[in-house]
PDB file of C-alpha atoms in Angstrom:
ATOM      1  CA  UNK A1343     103.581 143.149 121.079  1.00 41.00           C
ATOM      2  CA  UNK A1344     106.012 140.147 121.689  1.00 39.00           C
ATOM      3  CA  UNK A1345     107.353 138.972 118.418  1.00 39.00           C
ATOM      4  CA  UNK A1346     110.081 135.647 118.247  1.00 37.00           C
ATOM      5  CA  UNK A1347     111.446 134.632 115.061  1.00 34.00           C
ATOM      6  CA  UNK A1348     112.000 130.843 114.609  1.00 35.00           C
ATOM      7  CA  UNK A1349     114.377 129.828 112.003  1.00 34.00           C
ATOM      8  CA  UNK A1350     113.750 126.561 110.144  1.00 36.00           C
ATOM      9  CA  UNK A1351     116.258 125.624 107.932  1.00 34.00           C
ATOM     10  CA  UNK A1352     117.306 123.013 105.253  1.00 34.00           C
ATOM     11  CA  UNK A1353     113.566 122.473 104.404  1.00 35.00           C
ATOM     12  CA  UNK A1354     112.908 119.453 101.899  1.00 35.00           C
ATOM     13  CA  UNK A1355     109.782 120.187 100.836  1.00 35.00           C
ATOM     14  CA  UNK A1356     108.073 118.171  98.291  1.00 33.00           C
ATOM     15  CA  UNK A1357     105.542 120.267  95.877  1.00 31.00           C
ATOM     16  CA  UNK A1358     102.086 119.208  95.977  1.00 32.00           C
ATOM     17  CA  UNK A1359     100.329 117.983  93.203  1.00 32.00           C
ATOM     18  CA  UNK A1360      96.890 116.759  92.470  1.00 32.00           C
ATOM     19  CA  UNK A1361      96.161 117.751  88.560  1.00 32.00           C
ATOM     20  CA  UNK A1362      92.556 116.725  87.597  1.00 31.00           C
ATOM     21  CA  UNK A1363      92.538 116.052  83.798  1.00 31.00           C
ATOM     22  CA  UNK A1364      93.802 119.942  83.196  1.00 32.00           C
ATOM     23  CA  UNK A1365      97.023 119.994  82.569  1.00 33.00           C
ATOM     24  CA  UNK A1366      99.442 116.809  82.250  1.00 34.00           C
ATOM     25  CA  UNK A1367     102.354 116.968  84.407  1.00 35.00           C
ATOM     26  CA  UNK A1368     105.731 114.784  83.604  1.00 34.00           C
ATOM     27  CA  UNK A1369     107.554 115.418  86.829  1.00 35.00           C
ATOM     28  CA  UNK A1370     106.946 116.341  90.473  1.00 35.00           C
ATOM     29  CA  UNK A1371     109.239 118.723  91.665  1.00 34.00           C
ATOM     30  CA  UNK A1372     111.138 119.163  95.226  1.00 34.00           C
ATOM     31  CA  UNK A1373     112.278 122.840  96.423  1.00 35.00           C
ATOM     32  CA  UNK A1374     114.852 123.493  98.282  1.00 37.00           C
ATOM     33  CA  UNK A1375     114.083 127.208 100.840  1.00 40.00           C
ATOM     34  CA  UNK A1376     114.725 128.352 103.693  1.00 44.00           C
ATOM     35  CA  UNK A1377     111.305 129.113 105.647  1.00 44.00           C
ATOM     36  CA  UNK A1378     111.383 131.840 108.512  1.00 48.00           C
ATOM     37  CA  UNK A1379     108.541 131.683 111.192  1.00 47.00           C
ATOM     38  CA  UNK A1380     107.595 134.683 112.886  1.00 50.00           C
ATOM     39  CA  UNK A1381     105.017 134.325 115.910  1.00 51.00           C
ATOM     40  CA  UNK A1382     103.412 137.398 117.266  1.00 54.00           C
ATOM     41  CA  UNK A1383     101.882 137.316 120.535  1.00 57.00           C
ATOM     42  CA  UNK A1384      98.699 140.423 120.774  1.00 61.00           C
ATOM     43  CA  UNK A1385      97.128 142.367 123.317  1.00 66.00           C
ATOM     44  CA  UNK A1386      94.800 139.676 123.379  1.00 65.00           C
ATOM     45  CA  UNK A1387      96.838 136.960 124.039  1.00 62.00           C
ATOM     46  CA  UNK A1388      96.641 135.392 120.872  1.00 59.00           C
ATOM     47  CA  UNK A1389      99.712 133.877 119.349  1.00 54.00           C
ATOM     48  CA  UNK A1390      99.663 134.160 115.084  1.00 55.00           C
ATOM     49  CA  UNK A1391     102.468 133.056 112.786  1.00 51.00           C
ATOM     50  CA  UNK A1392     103.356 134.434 110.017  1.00 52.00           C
ATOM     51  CA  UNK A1393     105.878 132.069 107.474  1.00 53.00           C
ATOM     52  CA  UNK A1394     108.275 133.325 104.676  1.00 51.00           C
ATOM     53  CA  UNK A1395     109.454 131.258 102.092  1.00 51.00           C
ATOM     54  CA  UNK A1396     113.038 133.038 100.710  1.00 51.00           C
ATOM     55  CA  UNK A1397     116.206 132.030  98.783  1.00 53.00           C
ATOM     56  CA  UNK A1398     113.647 130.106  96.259  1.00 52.00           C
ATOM     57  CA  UNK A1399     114.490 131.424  92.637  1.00 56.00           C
ATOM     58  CA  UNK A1400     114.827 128.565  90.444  1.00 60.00           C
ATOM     59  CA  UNK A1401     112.830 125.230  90.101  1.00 56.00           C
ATOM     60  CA  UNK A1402     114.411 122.404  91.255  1.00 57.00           C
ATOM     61  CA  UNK A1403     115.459 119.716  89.554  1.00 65.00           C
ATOM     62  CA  UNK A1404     113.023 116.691  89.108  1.00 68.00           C
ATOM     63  CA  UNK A1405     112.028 113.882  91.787  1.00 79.00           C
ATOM     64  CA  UNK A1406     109.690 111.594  90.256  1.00 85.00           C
ATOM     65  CA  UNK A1407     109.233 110.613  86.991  1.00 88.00           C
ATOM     66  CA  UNK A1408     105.981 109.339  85.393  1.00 91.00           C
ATOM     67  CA  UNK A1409     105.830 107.537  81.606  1.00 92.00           C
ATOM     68  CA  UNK A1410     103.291 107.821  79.959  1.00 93.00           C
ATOM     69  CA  UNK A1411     101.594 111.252  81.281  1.00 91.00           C
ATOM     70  CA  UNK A1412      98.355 109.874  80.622  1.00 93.00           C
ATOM     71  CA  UNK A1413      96.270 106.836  79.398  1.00 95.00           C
ATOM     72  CA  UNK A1414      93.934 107.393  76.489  1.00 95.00           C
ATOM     73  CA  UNK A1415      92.691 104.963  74.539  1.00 96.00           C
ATOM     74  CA  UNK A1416      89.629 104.033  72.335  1.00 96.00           C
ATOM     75  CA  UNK A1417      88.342 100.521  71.585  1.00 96.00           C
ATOM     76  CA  UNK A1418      85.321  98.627  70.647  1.00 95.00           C
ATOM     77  CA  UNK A1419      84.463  95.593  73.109  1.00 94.00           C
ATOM     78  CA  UNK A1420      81.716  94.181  70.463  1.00 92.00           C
ATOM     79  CA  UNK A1421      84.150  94.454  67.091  1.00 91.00           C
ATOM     80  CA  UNK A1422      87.902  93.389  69.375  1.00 91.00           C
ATOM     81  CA  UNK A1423      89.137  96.664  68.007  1.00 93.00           C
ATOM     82  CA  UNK A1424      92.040  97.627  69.933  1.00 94.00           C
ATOM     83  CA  UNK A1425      90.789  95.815  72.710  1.00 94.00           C
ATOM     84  CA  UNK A1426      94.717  94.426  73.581  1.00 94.00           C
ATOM     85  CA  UNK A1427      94.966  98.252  74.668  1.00 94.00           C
ATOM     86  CA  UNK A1428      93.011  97.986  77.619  1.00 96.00           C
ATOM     87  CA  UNK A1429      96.648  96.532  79.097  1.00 96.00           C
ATOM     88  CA  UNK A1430      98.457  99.702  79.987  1.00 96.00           C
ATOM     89  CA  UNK A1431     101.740  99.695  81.559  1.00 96.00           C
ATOM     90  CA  UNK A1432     103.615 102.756  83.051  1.00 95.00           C
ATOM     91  CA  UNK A1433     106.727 103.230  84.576  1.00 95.00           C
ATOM     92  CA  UNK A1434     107.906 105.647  87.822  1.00 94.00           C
ATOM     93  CA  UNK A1435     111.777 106.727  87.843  1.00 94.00           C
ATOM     94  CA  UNK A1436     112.979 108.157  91.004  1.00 92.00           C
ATOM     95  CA  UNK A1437     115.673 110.901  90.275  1.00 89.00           C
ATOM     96  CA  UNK A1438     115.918 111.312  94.186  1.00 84.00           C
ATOM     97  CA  UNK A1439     118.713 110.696  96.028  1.00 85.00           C
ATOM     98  CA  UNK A1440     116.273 108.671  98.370  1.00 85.00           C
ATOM     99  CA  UNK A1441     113.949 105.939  98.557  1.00 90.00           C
ATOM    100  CA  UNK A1442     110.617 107.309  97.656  1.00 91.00           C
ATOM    101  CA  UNK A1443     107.069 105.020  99.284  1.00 92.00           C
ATOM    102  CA  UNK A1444     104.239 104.868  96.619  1.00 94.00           C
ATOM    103  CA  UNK A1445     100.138 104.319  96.597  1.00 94.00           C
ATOM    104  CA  UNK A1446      98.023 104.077  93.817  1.00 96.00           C
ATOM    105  CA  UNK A1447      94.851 104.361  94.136  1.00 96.00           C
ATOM    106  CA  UNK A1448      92.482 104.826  90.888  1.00 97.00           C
ATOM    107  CA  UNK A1449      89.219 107.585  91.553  1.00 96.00           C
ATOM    108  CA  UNK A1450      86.658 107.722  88.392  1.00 97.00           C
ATOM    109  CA  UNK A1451      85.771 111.162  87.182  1.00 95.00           C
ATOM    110  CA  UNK A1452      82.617 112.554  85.384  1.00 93.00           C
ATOM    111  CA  UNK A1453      83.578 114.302  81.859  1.00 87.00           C
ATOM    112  CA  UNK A1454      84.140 117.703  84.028  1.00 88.00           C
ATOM    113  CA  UNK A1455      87.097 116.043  85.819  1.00 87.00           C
ATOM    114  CA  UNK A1456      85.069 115.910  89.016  1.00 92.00           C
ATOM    115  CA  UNK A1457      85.032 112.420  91.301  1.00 94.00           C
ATOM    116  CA  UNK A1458      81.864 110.144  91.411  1.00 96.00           C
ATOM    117  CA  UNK A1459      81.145 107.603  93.076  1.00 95.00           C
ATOM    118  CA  UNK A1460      82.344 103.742  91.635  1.00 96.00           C
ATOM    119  CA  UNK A1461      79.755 101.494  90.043  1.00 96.00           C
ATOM    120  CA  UNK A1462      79.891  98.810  87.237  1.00 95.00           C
ATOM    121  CA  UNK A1463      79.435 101.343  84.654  1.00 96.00           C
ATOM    122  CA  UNK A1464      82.573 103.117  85.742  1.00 97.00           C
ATOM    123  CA  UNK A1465      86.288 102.289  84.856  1.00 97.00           C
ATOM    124  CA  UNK A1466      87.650 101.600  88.595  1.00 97.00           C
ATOM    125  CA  UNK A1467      85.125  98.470  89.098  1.00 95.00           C
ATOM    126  CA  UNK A1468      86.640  96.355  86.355  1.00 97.00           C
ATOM    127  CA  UNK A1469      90.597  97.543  86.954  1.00 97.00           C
ATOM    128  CA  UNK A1470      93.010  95.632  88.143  1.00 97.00           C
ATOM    129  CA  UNK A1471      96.613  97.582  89.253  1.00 98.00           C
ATOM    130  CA  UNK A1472      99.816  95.682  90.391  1.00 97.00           C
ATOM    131  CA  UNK A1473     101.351  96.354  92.689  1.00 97.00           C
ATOM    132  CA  UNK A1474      99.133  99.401  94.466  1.00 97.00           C
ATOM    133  CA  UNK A1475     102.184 100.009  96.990  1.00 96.00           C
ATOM    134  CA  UNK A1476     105.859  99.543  96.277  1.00 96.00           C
ATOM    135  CA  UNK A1477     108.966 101.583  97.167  1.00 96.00           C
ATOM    136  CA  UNK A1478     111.278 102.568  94.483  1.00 96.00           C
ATOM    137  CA  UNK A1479     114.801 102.704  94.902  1.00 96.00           C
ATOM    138  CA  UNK A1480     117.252 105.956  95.047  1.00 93.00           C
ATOM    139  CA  UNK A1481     118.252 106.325  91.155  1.00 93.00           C
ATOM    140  CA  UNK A1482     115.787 103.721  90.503  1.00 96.00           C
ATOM    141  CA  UNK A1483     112.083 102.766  88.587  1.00 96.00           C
ATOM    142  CA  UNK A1484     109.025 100.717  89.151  1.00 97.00           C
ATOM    143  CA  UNK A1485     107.004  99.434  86.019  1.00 97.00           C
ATOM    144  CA  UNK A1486     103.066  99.561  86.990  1.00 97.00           C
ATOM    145  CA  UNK A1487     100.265  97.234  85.123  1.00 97.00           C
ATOM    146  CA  UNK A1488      97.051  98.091  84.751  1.00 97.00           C
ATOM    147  CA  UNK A1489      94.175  96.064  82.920  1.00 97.00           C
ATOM    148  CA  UNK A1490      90.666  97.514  82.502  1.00 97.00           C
ATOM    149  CA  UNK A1491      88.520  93.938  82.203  1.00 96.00           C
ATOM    150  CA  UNK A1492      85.323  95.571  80.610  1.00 96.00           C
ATOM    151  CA  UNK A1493      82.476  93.575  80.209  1.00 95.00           C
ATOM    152  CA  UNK A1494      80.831  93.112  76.552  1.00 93.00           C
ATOM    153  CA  UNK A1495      77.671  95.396  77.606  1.00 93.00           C
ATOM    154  CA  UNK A1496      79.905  98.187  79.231  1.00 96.00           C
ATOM    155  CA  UNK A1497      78.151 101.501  78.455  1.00 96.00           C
ATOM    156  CA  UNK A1498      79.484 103.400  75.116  1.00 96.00           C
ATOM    157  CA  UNK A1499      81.080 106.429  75.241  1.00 95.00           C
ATOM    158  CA  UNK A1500      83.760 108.210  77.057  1.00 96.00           C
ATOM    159  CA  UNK A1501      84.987 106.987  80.793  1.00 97.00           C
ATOM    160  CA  UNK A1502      87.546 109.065  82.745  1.00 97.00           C
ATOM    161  CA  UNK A1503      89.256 108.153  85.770  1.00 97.00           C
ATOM    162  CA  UNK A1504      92.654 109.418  87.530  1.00 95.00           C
ATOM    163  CA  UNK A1505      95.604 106.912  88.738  1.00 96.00           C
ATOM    164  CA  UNK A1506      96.466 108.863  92.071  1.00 93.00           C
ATOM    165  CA  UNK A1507     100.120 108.391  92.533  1.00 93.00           C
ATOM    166  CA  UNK A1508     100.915 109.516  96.797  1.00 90.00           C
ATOM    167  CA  UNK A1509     104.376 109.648  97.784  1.00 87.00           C
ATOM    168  CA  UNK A1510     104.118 108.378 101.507  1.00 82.00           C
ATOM    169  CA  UNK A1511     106.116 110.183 104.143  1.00 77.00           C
ATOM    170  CA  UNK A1512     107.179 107.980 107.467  1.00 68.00           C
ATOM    171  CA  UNK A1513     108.962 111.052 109.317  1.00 66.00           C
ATOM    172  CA  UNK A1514     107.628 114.443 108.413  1.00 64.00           C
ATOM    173  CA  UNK A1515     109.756 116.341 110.629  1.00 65.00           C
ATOM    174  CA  UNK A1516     113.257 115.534 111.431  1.00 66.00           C
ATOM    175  CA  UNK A1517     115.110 117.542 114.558  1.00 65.00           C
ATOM    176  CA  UNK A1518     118.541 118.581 114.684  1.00 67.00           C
ATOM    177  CA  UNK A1519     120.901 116.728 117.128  1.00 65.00           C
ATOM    178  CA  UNK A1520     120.935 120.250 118.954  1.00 66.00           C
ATOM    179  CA  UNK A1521     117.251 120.679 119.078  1.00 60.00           C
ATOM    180  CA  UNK A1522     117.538 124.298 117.359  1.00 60.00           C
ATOM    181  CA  UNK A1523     116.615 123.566 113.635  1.00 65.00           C
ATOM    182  CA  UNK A1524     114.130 120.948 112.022  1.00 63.00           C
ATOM    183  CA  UNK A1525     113.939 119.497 108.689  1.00 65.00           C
ATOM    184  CA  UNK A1526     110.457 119.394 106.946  1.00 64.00           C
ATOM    185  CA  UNK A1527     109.817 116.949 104.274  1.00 64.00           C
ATOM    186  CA  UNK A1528     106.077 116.644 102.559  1.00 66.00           C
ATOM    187  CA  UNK A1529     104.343 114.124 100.595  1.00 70.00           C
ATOM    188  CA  UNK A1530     103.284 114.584  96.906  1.00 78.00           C
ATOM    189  CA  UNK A1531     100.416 113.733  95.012  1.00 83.00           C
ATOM    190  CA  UNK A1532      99.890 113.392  91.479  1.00 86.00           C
ATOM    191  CA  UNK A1533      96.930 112.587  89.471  1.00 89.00           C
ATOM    192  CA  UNK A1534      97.744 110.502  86.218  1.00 93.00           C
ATOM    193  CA  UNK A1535      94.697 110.880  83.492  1.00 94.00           C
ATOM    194  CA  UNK A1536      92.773 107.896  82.488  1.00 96.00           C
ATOM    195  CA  UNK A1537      90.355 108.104  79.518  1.00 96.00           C
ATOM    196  CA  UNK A1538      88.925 104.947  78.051  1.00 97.00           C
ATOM    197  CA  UNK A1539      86.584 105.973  75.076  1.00 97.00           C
ATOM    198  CA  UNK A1540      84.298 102.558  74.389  1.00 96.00           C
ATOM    199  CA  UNK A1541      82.718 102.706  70.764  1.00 93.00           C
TER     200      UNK A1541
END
């Protein structure tokens, strides 16, 4: 059995993230490890690879900050109660040391946190986000509107939706100058909860 070990080092890999009205989450995180690739090459011919993520022991600290960690709000269309909350603002902080791409995009859920399809009894129809794409700053923030423009006969009850926030990557992999290392870096994704109950 042939076996080669490939070292990649100084790996920048961004964590992940796609929460789906479970758990709120404040921050994504970035890790710092060093990743060792081992291919092994069987009787057969067949090459397999086998990674190991070491020298990983503490969480990092955060890259991306998102205020609020969720939208919920209840109003009544017919009696204008509350209905000035159906303007939502939020802000992302980027605690990285580089500029960090962003998409929104906004995906309506059932009530079991599953996605379903949009229609004009769902929230995504009748919201309007600005901007959807942006770039924020090293050491900087971007503040995000939303407006949910409801209609007077929009069904009661309660209507969930996640605000997808994707960190876009240009370059994934970055070589060294001497062609024996690469750097790694990884996109995140983090699902914001939205939960407009109509009474």
């Amino acid at each position: 059995m042939l076996q080669t070990t490939i070292c990649v080092h100084a790996v920048r890999q961004t964590l992940l993230t796609f929460a789906l009205l479970l758990t709120p989450l404040w921050t994504l995180y970035s890790a710092q490890a060093e990743l060792i690739i081992h291919t092994f090459q069987g009787k057969s011919g067949q090459t397999s690879m086998v990674v190991n993520q070491d020298q990983q022991k503490d969480l990092p600290p955060p890259q991306l900050g998102i205020t609020p960690a969720n939208i919920t709000e209840t109003v009544s269309l017919i009696g204008n109660k509350n209905t000035a909350r159906l303007n939502q603002s939020l802000t992302l902080y980027n605690y990285g040391n580089k500029p960090k791409k962003i998409r929104l995009n906004l995906v309506d859920m059932d009530l079991s946190g599953k996605p379903i399809k949009p229609s004009e009894t769902t929230l995504k129809h009748w919201t309007l986000i600005n901007p959807t794409e942006f770039t924020i700053a090293a050491d900087g923030y971007q503040t995000v509107r939303m407006a949910f423009r409801l209609p007077l006969n929009f069904p009661i009850g309660k209507h969930n939706a996640m605000l997808l926030i994707e960190q876009k990557i240009d370059k994934s992999l970055t070589y060294d100058t001497d062609g024996k290392g690469v750097t790694i870096e990884i996109g995140s994704r983090y699902g914001l909860p939205v939960v407009i109950d109509i009474q």
